[in-house]
């Protein structure tokens, strides 16, 4: 177990509505990345239904793992460790992945590595950027999290700021529902925004007083709802594309505002984005321009590695493997696991 090259990790991710498995070699070489999305199942309910998610994970997980091994042209006997997301996320959904990983670990006598979902999102940046190494600044923007993180080392994170209420992705999802675009909101708002005017409606840019790096999105969501109500009452026609473009720009301004301050105050020369919202092309462009203006290198994963996937879990697990950080068979799902906690 003290070999450090050609480490083959089978990773499992089931924290929300994607059942995913991947094989990653030496932390950066993704040999397979299988994702079974449940989006169509949850669309009719307008969001993820936890019970349905758990049940679907149970149905899909073995098949997804089989496919991941097949695509990587490996068998379980070729694998060196099993990694799994154990938090944060939906408890029933997490438990399916955790139970599966523990069963494989026990049956095949393989080391088990419990991975923090947000660490996984951050580590997704290593996959396509072989030159990227800590320290760097990272903005994690997903459906459940908005964190500005100082990545001090492969296993060392300092949270500079976080959302005080809704996550950025959650705000996208709620606004999309309110303007009739449906679930999942982020990609639908992005598409609609292309047709609209980002300056049409002056939605507020919420800045949290005193806490330079914290975020608040619920006020922005309420501003959109108030705008829609107001239009309805006054019989003004709502231009969906203008609402989408104006809201998206307001979120981007708030995110770039905090990142700019952090780049300035920490002097960081490397900045990365991660999480589902990081697949938003307008946000990426804004961050790229910001970094260019400040002489900082900008990193981002491809969209498939931004939204939930198991490859990112395999990458994060590799750095735990190198440090000998293994989990016991008593590993449990921790729905509200904090970053940096074990
Ligand atoms: O990282 P992720 O797949 O799951 C969580 O860990 O939460 O992120 C999903 C979130 C959803 O809220 C979705 O609406 C948002 O990411 N999202 C986007 C885009 N694609 C996904 N938000 C804005 N623009 C996008 N293109
Ligand atoms: Zn995620």
Coordinates of C-alpha atoms and ligand atoms in Angstrom, one line a residue:
X1 CA 0.0 0.0 0.0
X2 CA 3.0 2.4 0.0
X3 CA 3.1 2.6 -3.8
X4 CA 2.3 6.2 -4.9
X5 CA 2.1 5.8 -8.6
X6 CA -0.5 4.1 -10.7
X7 CA -3.0 4.4 -7.9
X8 CA -6.4 3.4 -9.2
X9 CA -9.4 4.8 -7.4
X10 CA -13.0 3.7 -8.0
X11 CA -15.1 6.7 -6.9
X12 CA -18.9 6.9 -6.1
X13 CA -21.1 10.0 -5.9
X14 CA -24.8 9.9 -4.9
X15 CA -25.3 13.0 -2.8
X16 CA -28.2 14.5 -4.7
X17 CA -29.8 13.6 -8.0
X18 CA -26.9 12.0 -10.0
X19 CA -25.8 8.5 -9.6
X20 CA -22.2 8.5 -10.6
X21 CA -19.1 6.3 -10.7
X22 CA -15.6 7.0 -12.1
X23 CA -12.1 5.4 -12.2
X24 CA -9.3 7.9 -11.7
X25 CA -5.6 7.0 -11.8
X26 CA -3.0 9.1 -9.9
X27 CA -5.5 11.8 -9.1
X28 CA -5.7 13.5 -12.4
X29 CA -6.1 10.8 -15.1
X30 CA -9.9 10.2 -15.5
X31 CA -10.3 6.8 -17.1
X32 CA -14.1 6.8 -16.9
X33 CA -16.8 9.1 -15.7
X34 CA -20.3 7.6 -15.8
X35 CA -23.2 9.8 -14.7
X36 CA -26.8 8.6 -14.5
X37 CA -28.9 11.8 -14.2
X38 CA -32.4 11.7 -12.6
X39 CA -33.3 15.2 -13.8
X40 CA -36.2 14.1 -15.9
X41 CA -37.7 12.2 -13.0
X42 CA -37.7 15.3 -10.7
X43 CA -38.7 17.8 -13.4
X44 CA -42.4 17.3 -12.9
X45 CA -42.1 18.1 -9.2
X46 CA -40.1 21.3 -9.9
X47 CA -37.1 20.1 -7.8
X48 CA -35.4 17.1 -6.3
X49 CA -37.7 14.8 -4.3
X50 CA -35.3 13.1 -1.7
X51 CA -37.3 9.8 -1.5
X52 CA -37.4 9.3 -5.3
X53 CA -33.7 10.2 -5.5
X54 CA -32.7 7.5 -2.9
X55 CA -34.8 4.8 -4.6
X56 CA -33.3 5.6 -8.0
X57 CA -29.8 5.6 -6.7
X58 CA -30.4 2.0 -5.4
X59 CA -31.7 1.0 -8.8
X60 CA -28.8 2.5 -10.7
X61 CA -25.7 2.2 -8.6
X62 CA -24.5 -1.3 -9.5
X63 CA -25.0 -0.6 -13.2
X64 CA -23.1 2.7 -13.1
X65 CA -20.2 1.1 -11.3
X66 CA -20.1 -1.7 -13.8
X67 CA -20.0 0.7 -16.7
X68 CA -17.3 2.8 -15.0
X69 CA -15.1 -0.2 -14.6
X70 CA -15.8 -1.4 -18.2
X71 CA -15.0 1.9 -19.7
X72 CA -11.8 2.1 -17.8
X73 CA -11.0 -1.5 -18.9
X74 CA -10.5 -2.6 -15.4
X75 CA -12.0 -5.1 -12.9
X76 CA -12.4 -4.6 -9.2
X77 CA -9.2 -6.6 -8.7
X78 CA -7.3 -3.8 -10.5
X79 CA -8.6 -1.1 -8.1
X80 CA -6.4 0.2 -5.2
X81 CA -9.1 2.1 -3.2
X82 CA -12.8 2.9 -3.0
X83 CA -13.8 6.5 -2.6
X84 CA -17.3 7.8 -1.8
X85 CA -19.0 11.1 -1.0
X86 CA -20.3 10.9 2.6
X87 CA -21.5 14.5 2.9
X88 CA -22.9 17.1 2.6
X89 CA -26.1 16.1 0.7
X90 CA -29.4 14.3 1.1
X91 CA -29.0 11.7 3.8
X92 CA -30.9 8.9 2.0
X93 CA -29.1 9.6 -1.2
X94 CA -25.7 9.7 0.5
X95 CA -26.4 6.4 2.3
X96 CA -26.8 4.5 -0.9
X97 CA -23.3 5.4 -2.1
X98 CA -21.7 4.9 1.4
X99 CA -23.3 1.5 1.8
X100 CA -22.2 0.4 -1.6
X101 CA -18.6 1.6 -1.1
X102 CA -18.4 -0.1 2.3
X103 CA -19.7 -3.4 0.8
X104 CA -17.0 -3.3 -2.0
X105 CA -14.3 -2.2 0.5
X106 CA -15.2 -5.1 2.8
X107 CA -15.6 -7.8 0.1
X108 CA -12.5 -6.8 -1.8
X109 CA -10.4 -5.8 1.2
X110 CA -9.8 -2.4 -0.3
X111 CA -9.1 0.8 1.6
X112 CA -12.1 3.1 1.9
X113 CA -11.9 6.9 1.5
X114 CA -14.9 9.1 2.6
X115 CA -14.8 12.3 0.6
X116 CA -16.3 15.7 1.3
X117 CA -18.5 16.7 -1.7
X118 CA -17.3 20.3 -1.8
X119 CA -13.7 19.2 -1.7
X120 CA -14.6 17.1 -4.7
X121 CA -15.9 20.1 -6.5
X122 CA -12.7 22.1 -5.8
X123 CA -10.5 19.2 -6.9
X124 CA -12.4 18.9 -10.2
X125 CA -10.1 21.8 -11.3
X126 CA -7.0 19.5 -11.1
X127 CA -8.4 17.2 -13.9
X128 CA -7.8 19.4 -16.9
X129 CA -5.2 21.7 -15.4
X130 CA -2.2 19.6 -14.7
X131 CA -0.2 22.7 -13.7
X132 CA -2.6 23.7 -11.0
X133 CA -1.4 23.2 -7.4
X134 CA -2.4 24.9 -4.1
X135 CA -2.3 27.5 -2.9
X136 CA -5.1 29.1 -4.8
X137 CA -8.4 30.9 -4.3
X138 CA -11.6 29.0 -5.2
X139 CA -15.3 30.0 -5.5
X140 CA -17.6 27.0 -5.1
X141 CA -21.0 27.8 -6.5
X142 CA -23.5 24.9 -6.5
X143 CA -27.1 24.2 -5.8
X144 CA -26.5 23.8 -2.1
X145 CA -23.3 25.8 -1.5
X146 CA -21.6 29.2 -2.1
X147 CA -18.2 29.2 -0.6
X148 CA -15.2 31.4 -1.2
X149 CA -12.3 29.2 -0.1
X150 CA -8.6 29.7 0.3
X151 CA -7.1 26.3 -0.8
X152 CA -4.0 26.2 1.3
X153 CA -3.0 22.6 0.4
X154 CA -4.5 19.5 -1.1
X155 CA -6.2 18.7 2.1
X156 CA -6.2 22.1 3.7
X157 CA -9.0 24.6 3.3
X158 CA -9.8 28.0 4.8
X159 CA -13.3 29.4 4.3
X160 CA -13.2 33.1 3.6
X161 CA -16.8 33.6 2.9
X162 CA -20.1 31.8 2.5
X163 CA -23.7 32.4 1.8
X164 CA -25.8 33.5 4.7
X165 CA -29.0 32.2 3.2
X166 CA -29.7 30.7 -0.3
X167 CA -26.9 29.2 -2.4
X168 CA -26.3 30.8 -5.8
X169 CA -27.6 27.7 -7.7
X170 CA -30.6 27.6 -5.4
X171 CA -31.4 31.2 -6.3
X172 CA -31.2 30.3 -10.0
X173 CA -33.5 27.4 -9.5
X174 CA -36.1 29.4 -7.5
X175 CA -36.1 32.3 -10.0
X176 CA -36.4 29.9 -12.9
X177 CA -39.5 28.4 -11.3
X178 CA -41.0 31.8 -10.6
X179 CA -40.7 32.9 -14.2
X180 CA -42.0 29.6 -15.5
X181 CA -38.8 28.1 -16.9
X182 CA -38.9 25.1 -14.6
X183 CA -36.2 22.8 -13.2
X184 CA -33.2 22.7 -13.3
X185 CA -33.1 26.5 -13.3
X186 CA -29.5 27.4 -13.9
X187 CA -29.0 26.1 -17.5
X188 CA -32.5 27.3 -18.4
X189 CA -31.9 30.9 -17.1
X190 CA -28.5 30.9 -18.9
X191 CA -30.2 30.0 -22.2
X192 CA -33.0 32.5 -21.8
X193 CA -30.6 35.2 -20.7
X194 CA -28.9 35.1 -24.1
X195 CA -32.1 36.5 -25.6
X196 CA -32.6 39.3 -23.0
X197 CA -31.2 42.6 -21.9
X198 CA -29.1 42.4 -18.7
X199 CA -29.7 46.1 -18.0
X200 CA -33.5 45.9 -18.4
X201 CA -34.3 45.5 -14.7
X202 CA -32.1 46.9 -11.9
X203 CA -32.2 44.0 -9.4
X204 CA -30.3 44.8 -6.2
X205 CA -26.7 43.6 -5.7
X206 CA -26.7 42.4 -2.1
X207 CA -23.5 43.0 -0.2
X208 CA -23.3 41.8 3.4
X209 CA -22.2 44.7 5.6
X210 CA -19.0 44.1 7.6
X211 CA -18.4 40.7 6.1
X212 CA -16.5 41.4 2.9
X213 CA -16.6 37.8 1.7
X214 CA -20.0 36.6 2.7
X215 CA -22.9 36.4 0.3
X216 CA -26.7 36.7 0.5
X217 CA -29.0 35.7 -2.4
X218 CA -32.4 35.4 -0.8
X219 CA -33.0 39.2 -1.1
X220 CA -32.2 39.0 -4.8
X221 CA -34.7 36.2 -5.2
X222 CA -37.3 38.2 -3.3
X223 CA -36.6 41.2 -5.5
X224 CA -37.4 39.1 -8.6
X225 CA -40.6 37.8 -7.0
X226 CA -41.6 41.4 -6.0
X227 CA -40.9 42.6 -9.6
X228 CA -43.1 39.8 -11.0
X229 CA -46.0 40.6 -8.6
X230 CA -45.8 44.2 -9.3
X231 CA -46.0 43.6 -13.1
X232 CA -48.9 41.3 -12.6
X233 CA -50.8 43.9 -10.5
X234 CA -50.1 46.7 -12.9
X235 CA -50.8 44.5 -16.0
X236 CA -47.3 45.0 -17.3
X237 CA -46.1 42.2 -19.6
X238 CA -43.1 40.2 -18.1
X239 CA -40.3 39.7 -20.6
X240 CA -38.9 36.4 -19.4
X241 CA -35.6 36.8 -21.2
X242 CA -35.0 40.3 -19.6
X243 CA -35.7 38.9 -16.1
X244 CA -33.4 36.0 -16.7
X245 CA -30.6 38.2 -18.1
X246 CA -30.9 40.9 -15.4
X247 CA -31.1 38.4 -12.5
X248 CA -28.1 36.4 -13.9
X249 CA -26.1 39.6 -14.2
X250 CA -27.0 40.7 -10.6
X251 CA -25.7 37.3 -9.3
X252 CA -22.5 37.5 -11.4
X253 CA -21.9 41.1 -10.1
X254 CA -22.1 39.9 -6.5
X255 CA -19.9 36.9 -7.1
X256 CA -17.2 38.9 -9.0
X257 CA -17.4 41.7 -6.4
X258 CA -16.4 39.4 -3.5
X259 CA -13.8 37.6 -5.6
X260 CA -12.2 40.8 -6.7
X261 CA -11.9 42.0 -3.1
X262 CA -10.4 38.6 -2.1
X263 CA -7.9 38.6 -4.9
X264 CA -6.8 42.1 -3.9
X265 CA -6.6 41.5 -0.2
X266 CA -5.0 38.0 -0.2
X267 CA -2.7 38.8 -3.2
X268 CA -3.7 35.4 -4.7
X269 CA -2.3 34.8 -8.2
X270 CA -4.4 31.8 -9.0
X271 CA -8.2 31.6 -8.9
X272 CA -10.6 28.7 -9.8
X273 CA -14.3 28.3 -9.9
X274 CA -16.2 25.1 -9.2
X275 CA -19.7 23.6 -8.8
X276 CA -22.7 23.5 -11.0
X277 CA -23.1 27.2 -11.4
X278 CA -19.5 27.4 -12.6
X279 CA -20.6 25.9 -15.9
X280 CA -22.4 29.2 -16.6
X281 CA -20.5 30.7 -19.6
X282 CA -21.3 34.3 -18.8
X283 CA -20.1 33.8 -15.2
X284 CA -16.9 32.2 -16.5
X285 CA -16.3 35.1 -18.9
X286 CA -16.7 37.6 -16.1
X287 CA -14.3 35.8 -13.8
X288 CA -11.8 35.4 -16.7
X289 CA -11.8 39.1 -17.4
X290 CA -11.5 39.9 -13.7
X291 CA -8.5 37.6 -13.3
X292 CA -6.9 39.0 -16.5
X293 CA -7.2 42.5 -15.1
X294 CA -5.6 41.5 -11.9
X295 CA -2.8 39.4 -13.4
X296 CA -4.1 36.2 -11.9
X297 CA -4.4 32.8 -13.6
X298 CA -8.0 31.6 -14.1
X299 CA -9.0 28.0 -13.8
X300 CA -12.3 26.2 -14.4
X301 CA -13.4 22.7 -15.0
X302 CA -15.3 21.7 -18.2
X303 CA -19.1 21.8 -17.6
X304 CA -19.3 18.0 -17.1
X305 CA -16.8 18.2 -14.2
X306 CA -18.6 21.3 -12.7
X307 CA -22.0 19.6 -12.1
X308 CA -22.0 16.5 -9.8
X309 CA -19.8 13.7 -11.0
X310 CA -17.7 11.0 -9.4
X311 CA -14.4 11.8 -11.1
X312 CA -13.9 14.8 -8.9
X313 CA -14.4 12.5 -5.8
X314 CA -11.7 10.2 -7.2
X315 CA -9.3 13.1 -7.5
X316 CA -10.0 14.4 -4.0
X317 CA -9.6 10.8 -2.6
X318 CA -6.2 10.4 -4.2
X319 CA -4.7 13.2 -2.0
X320 CA -6.2 11.5 1.0
X321 CA -4.7 8.2 -0.1
X322 CA -1.3 9.8 -0.3
X323 CA -1.6 11.1 3.2
X324 CA -3.0 7.8 4.5
X325 CA -6.3 9.3 5.4
X326 CA -8.6 6.3 5.2
X327 CA -12.1 5.7 6.6
X328 CA -13.3 2.8 8.7
X329 CA -16.3 0.5 7.9
X330 CA -18.2 2.7 10.4
X331 CA -18.2 5.5 7.8
X332 CA -21.7 7.1 7.9
X333 CA -23.5 9.7 5.8
X334 CA -23.2 13.2 7.3
X335 CA -25.8 15.4 5.5
X336 CA -24.5 18.7 7.0
X337 CA -20.8 17.9 6.9
X338 CA -18.7 21.1 7.1
X339 CA -15.7 21.8 4.9
X340 CA -12.5 20.9 6.5
X341 CA -14.3 18.6 9.0
X342 CA -13.7 14.8 9.2
Ligands
LIG1 O1 -22.8 21.1 -8.2 P1 -24.2 20.7 -8.6 O2 -24.4 19.8 -9.8 O3 -25.0 20.1 -7.4 C1 -24.8 20.5 -6.1 O4 -23.8 20.1 -5.4 O5 -25.7 21.3 -5.6 O6 -25.0 22.1 -8.9 C2 -26.3 22.2 -9.3 C3 -26.7 23.6 -9.4 C4 -28.2 23.8 -9.7 O7 -28.7 24.8 -8.8 C5 -28.2 24.3 -11.1 O8 -29.3 25.1 -11.4 C6 -26.9 25.0 -11.2 O9 -26.0 24.3 -10.4 N1 -26.4 25.2 -12.5 C7 -26.3 26.4 -13.2 C8 -25.9 26.1 -14.5 N2 -25.8 24.7 -14.6 C9 -26.2 24.2 -13.4 N3 -26.5 27.6 -12.8 C10 -26.3 28.6 -13.6 N4 -25.9 28.4 -14.9 C11 -25.7 27.1 -15.4 N5 -25.4 26.9 -16.7
LIG2 ZN1 -22.4 19.3 -6.1

